[in-house]
Amino acid sequence: MHQREHWSTQIGFIMAAAGSAIGLGSLWRFPYTVGENGGAAFVLLYALFTFFLGLPVFISELVIGRQTQKSAVFAYQSLSKEGSNWKMLGYLNILSCFIILAFYSVVSGWCLSYTLMSLTQFTKGKTPDEIRQVFSILASSPGINLFWLFLFLGLNVGVVFSGVKKGIEHWSKILMPVLLVLLLVLFGYSLTLEGFSKAFSFIMLPDFSKLTPSAILNALGMAFFTLSVGLGIILTYGSYMGPQEDIPRTSFIVALMTFIVSMIAALMIFPIVFTFGFAPEGGPGLVFQTLPILFSKLPGEIILSTVFFALLFFTAITSSISLLEMLVANFMEIFSWSRQKATIITASITFLIGIPCALSSSGALFPNWKAIYGMDFFDTMNYITSSWMMPISGLFTTLFVGWKMERSLFDSELIKGTKWRYLLKPIFFSVKWLAPISVLFIILEQSGLIKFH
Ligand code: PHE
């Protein structure tokens, strides 16, 4: 059997994991979800859930991955008894990854489209309202969405073909730092807008009366989504880790970076929203509708806008390749396929699931979906994966590590390569008790099975 590929350096791993975590979740999904869920109280929950619930799941996945050196399905299988059902968790992860990759690719397609549009100076001579309209036109154009979806998935195939070190690690190391710098520059611009102070209080000063019960589940889903946990992806990335790497430290760094980027994204977007008097609950179009307005007021619009959307696309790709890599790694193991074959087949299946997502706003397919389910197809997939499938599978991941796997395996994985040994007990406590109980509680409350208010 051939040797499993490993990350070449610890920084390479951090960049790849941060590359998976930081993406459209922080930059596109977080700001509009904050807007829809009333602001600061939601942000506070998101922070708590990221560090107290998401992080334990992240660590659990790394432990399982590095311990078994396998991808989700086989990893669960090899750590449990023959004939046990734990490998179903791996299959649930695969299903979620397919769905997320499908709609994620549609959004990434919008990023590509905005990059090209920026080059053609699409905001020229338009009022802020007209600039906002452009998004609705794009979202409801079936052919254009399909075209970008196809192209984006093709690019993913290109990266994943080259494997872990040359593909994923290489690109993440280049793209992540550039993104961080550009974000800070844009954040600096937003600081100077008159709406900044209003945005700051909207995001930082919690008003708990605005917190609806569903906001709690949404915040949990958001924390899991931005950390990429509850999908077996971090598990797969953990399986490419060598024994010398420090699991607690790297996990904490990734969670912190992700949290900071989400906050910067919100603090960059809401000043524009308030300065121009838009409603904060702008929905999935928020980033695409607000930033071009800011750009159109700034010198060097073409460059700024093109670079920004190109970077948005790059962060999207460092995340989407992690979704595709998870699928590819599992398919390679389950069917003993070559990397190339697994990549082509999983990307093709994703394309098929992506079609209804891409056509969702135009109503070209399933025109009555929204009337029946209350959300269009795209929003439905976005919602069920992050608010239900990821928390449920995160719950089972922690149950697996806390209750099923041998404690000594957990301890030895966690202690390898770390100086933070004193964290072993608190981390195990959160994996065994805190995370599963809280997540279970939130899920049951939301599903209406228990009522506490
Ligand atoms: N965490 C990524 C982001 O925030 C999205 C993602 C979700 C990637 C799930 C992989 C898995 O954009």
Coordinates of N, CA and C in Angstrom, one line a residue, residues 4 7 16 19-21 71-72 90 93-105 108 149-164 167-168 228 231-237 239-240 315-334 337-354:
R4 N 0.7 7.3 2.9 CA -0.3 8.4 2.9 C 0.5 9.7 2.8
W7 N 1.3 16.7 5.3 CA 1.6 18.1 5.1 C 3.1 18.2 5.3
A16 N -3.6 25.4 5.4 CA -4.6 24.6 4.7 C -5.9 24.5 5.5
G19 N -7.4 27.8 5.6 CA -7.9 28.0 4.2 C -9.3 27.3 4.1
S20 N -9.4 26.2 4.7 CA -10.7 25.5 4.7 C -11.7 26.3 5.5
A21 N -11.3 26.7 6.7 CA -12.2 27.4 7.6 C -12.6 28.8 7.1
S71 N -9.7 8.4 6.0 CA -10.8 9.4 5.9 C -12.1 8.9 6.6
A72 N -13.1 9.8 6.6 CA -14.2 9.6 7.6 C -14.7 8.2 7.7
G90 N -19.8 8.7 8.8 CA -19.0 9.1 7.6 C -19.8 9.3 6.4
N93 N -21.5 12.6 6.6 CA -20.6 13.6 6.2 C -20.4 13.8 4.7
I94 N -20.4 12.6 4.0 CA -20.2 12.7 2.6 C -21.4 13.4 1.9
L95 N -22.6 13.0 2.4 CA -23.8 13.7 1.8 C -23.8 15.2 2.1
S96 N -23.4 15.6 3.3 CA -23.4 17.0 3.6 C -22.4 17.7 2.7
C97 N -21.2 17.1 2.6 CA -20.2 17.7 1.8 C -20.6 17.9 0.3
F98 N -21.3 17.0 -0.2 CA -21.8 17.1 -1.6 C -22.7 18.3 -1.7
I99 N -23.7 18.4 -0.8 CA -24.7 19.5 -0.8 C -24.0 20.8 -0.6
I100 N -23.1 20.9 0.4 CA -22.4 22.2 0.6 C -21.6 22.6 -0.6
L101 N -20.8 21.7 -1.1 CA -20.0 22.0 -2.2 C -20.8 22.5 -3.4
A102 N -22.0 22.0 -3.5 CA -22.8 22.4 -4.7 C -23.2 23.8 -4.5
F103 N -23.8 24.2 -3.4 CA -24.3 25.6 -3.3 C -23.1 26.6 -3.1
Y104 N -22.1 26.1 -2.4 CA -20.9 26.9 -2.2 C -20.3 27.3 -3.6
S105 N -20.3 26.3 -4.5 CA -19.8 26.6 -5.8 C -20.6 27.6 -6.6
S108 N -19.5 30.9 -5.2 CA -18.1 31.1 -5.7 C -18.2 31.6 -7.1
L149 N -20.6 27.9 -12.4 CA -20.6 26.7 -11.6 C -19.7 25.7 -12.2
F150 N -19.9 25.5 -13.5 CA -19.0 24.5 -14.2 C -17.6 24.9 -14.1
L151 N -17.3 26.2 -14.4 CA -15.9 26.6 -14.4 C -15.3 26.5 -13.0
F152 N -16.0 26.9 -12.0 CA -15.5 26.8 -10.7 C -15.2 25.4 -10.2
L153 N -16.1 24.5 -10.5 CA -15.8 23.1 -10.2 C -14.6 22.6 -11.0
G154 N -14.5 23.0 -12.2 CA -13.3 22.6 -13.0 C -12.0 23.0 -12.3
L155 N -12.0 24.2 -11.8 CA -10.8 24.7 -11.1 C -10.5 23.9 -9.9
N156 N -11.5 23.5 -9.2 CA -11.3 22.7 -8.0 C -10.7 21.3 -8.4
V157 N -11.2 20.8 -9.5 CA -10.7 19.5 -10.0 C -9.2 19.7 -10.2
G158 N -8.8 20.8 -10.8 CA -7.4 21.0 -11.2 C -6.5 21.0 -9.9
V159 N -7.0 21.6 -8.8 CA -6.1 21.7 -7.6 C -6.1 20.3 -6.9
V160 N -7.3 19.7 -6.8 CA -7.3 18.4 -6.0 C -6.6 17.3 -6.8
F161 N -6.5 17.4 -8.1 CA -5.8 16.5 -8.9 C -4.3 16.4 -8.4
S162 N -3.8 17.5 -8.1 CA -2.3 17.6 -7.7 C -2.0 17.1 -6.3
G163 N -3.0 16.8 -5.6 CA -2.8 16.1 -4.3 C -2.6 17.1 -3.1
V164 N -2.2 16.6 -2.0 CA -2.2 17.4 -0.8 C -1.2 18.4 -0.7
G167 N -0.9 20.6 -4.4 CA -2.1 21.3 -4.7 C -2.6 22.1 -3.5
I168 N -3.2 21.5 -2.5 CA -3.8 22.2 -1.5 C -2.9 23.1 -0.6
S228 N -15.6 24.7 9.5 CA -15.7 23.5 8.6 C -15.8 22.2 9.4
L231 N -18.2 17.6 9.3 CA -18.3 17.2 7.9 C -17.2 16.1 7.6
G232 N -16.4 15.8 8.6 CA -15.3 14.9 8.3 C -14.2 15.5 7.5
I233 N -14.2 16.8 7.2 CA -13.1 17.5 6.5 C -11.9 17.6 7.3
I234 N -12.1 18.2 8.5 CA -11.0 18.4 9.4 C -10.4 17.0 9.8
L235 N -11.3 16.0 9.9 CA -10.8 14.6 10.1 C -9.9 14.2 9.0
T236 N -10.3 14.5 7.7 CA -9.5 14.1 6.6 C -8.1 14.9 6.6
Y237 N -8.2 16.2 6.9 CA -7.0 16.9 7.0 C -6.1 16.4 8.1
S239 N -5.8 13.4 9.0 CA -5.2 12.1 8.6 C -4.0 12.4 7.7
Y240 N -3.8 13.6 7.3 CA -2.5 14.0 6.6 C -1.5 14.6 7.6
T315 N -10.4 32.7 -1.5 CA -10.8 32.1 -0.2 C -11.8 31.0 -0.4
A316 N -12.7 31.2 -1.4 CA -13.7 30.2 -1.7 C -13.0 28.9 -2.1
I317 N -12.0 29.1 -3.0 CA -11.4 27.9 -3.5 C -10.6 27.1 -2.4
T318 N -10.0 27.8 -1.5 CA -9.3 27.1 -0.5 C -10.2 26.3 0.4
S319 N -11.5 26.8 0.5 CA -12.5 26.1 1.3 C -13.1 25.0 0.4
S320 N -13.4 25.3 -0.8 CA -14.1 24.3 -1.6 C -13.2 23.1 -1.9
I321 N -11.9 23.3 -2.0 CA -11.1 22.2 -2.3 C -11.1 21.2 -1.1
S322 N -11.3 21.8 0.1 CA -11.3 20.9 1.3 C -12.6 20.0 1.2
L323 N -13.7 20.6 0.7 CA -14.9 19.8 0.6 C -14.7 18.7 -0.4
L324 N -14.1 19.1 -1.6 CA -13.8 18.1 -2.6 C -12.8 17.1 -2.2
E325 N -11.8 17.5 -1.5 CA -10.8 16.6 -1.0 C -11.4 15.5 -0.1
M326 N -12.3 16.0 0.8 CA -12.9 15.0 1.7 C -13.6 13.9 0.9
L327 N -14.4 14.4 -0.1 CA -15.1 13.4 -1.0 C -14.2 12.5 -1.7
V328 N -13.1 13.1 -2.3 CA -12.2 12.3 -3.1 C -11.5 11.3 -2.2
A329 N -11.0 11.7 -1.0 CA -10.3 10.8 -0.1 C -11.1 9.6 0.2
N330 N -12.4 9.9 0.6 CA -13.3 8.8 0.9 C -13.6 7.9 -0.3
F331 N -13.9 8.5 -1.4 CA -14.1 7.6 -2.6 C -12.9 6.8 -3.0
M332 N -11.7 7.4 -2.8 CA -10.5 6.6 -3.1 C -10.4 5.4 -2.2
E333 N -10.8 5.6 -0.9 CA -10.6 4.4 0.0 C -11.8 3.4 -0.2
I334 N -13.0 4.0 -0.3 CA -14.1 3.0 -0.4 C -14.1 2.2 -1.7
W337 N -10.3 3.7 -5.9 CA -10.1 4.4 -7.1 C -8.8 5.2 -7.1
S338 N -8.4 5.6 -8.3 CA -7.2 6.5 -8.3 C -7.8 7.9 -7.9
R339 N -6.8 8.8 -7.5 CA -7.2 10.2 -7.1 C -7.9 10.8 -8.3
Q340 N -7.4 10.6 -9.5 CA -8.0 11.3 -10.7 C -9.4 10.9 -10.9
K341 N -9.6 9.6 -10.9 CA -11.0 9.1 -11.1 C -11.9 9.6 -10.1
A342 N -11.5 9.5 -8.8 CA -12.4 9.9 -7.7 C -12.7 11.4 -7.9
T343 N -11.7 12.2 -8.3 CA -12.0 13.6 -8.4 C -13.0 13.9 -9.5
I344 N -12.8 13.3 -10.6 CA -13.8 13.6 -11.7 C -15.2 13.1 -11.4
I345 N -15.3 12.0 -10.8 CA -16.7 11.5 -10.5 C -17.3 12.3 -9.4
T346 N -16.6 12.6 -8.3 CA -17.3 13.4 -7.2 C -17.6 14.8 -7.7
A347 N -16.7 15.4 -8.6 CA -17.0 16.7 -9.1 C -18.2 16.7 -10.0
S348 N -18.4 15.6 -10.7 CA -19.6 15.5 -11.6 C -20.8 15.4 -10.8
I349 N -20.8 14.6 -9.8 CA -22.0 14.5 -9.0 C -22.4 15.8 -8.4
T350 N -21.3 16.5 -7.9 CA -21.6 17.8 -7.3 C -22.2 18.8 -8.3
F351 N -21.7 18.7 -9.6 CA -22.3 19.6 -10.6 C -23.8 19.3 -10.7
L352 N -24.2 18.0 -10.7 CA -25.6 17.7 -10.9 C -26.4 18.3 -9.7
I353 N -25.9 18.2 -8.5 CA -26.6 18.8 -7.4 C -26.6 20.3 -7.5
G354 N -25.5 20.8 -8.1 CA -25.4 22.3 -8.2 C -26.4 22.9 -9.1

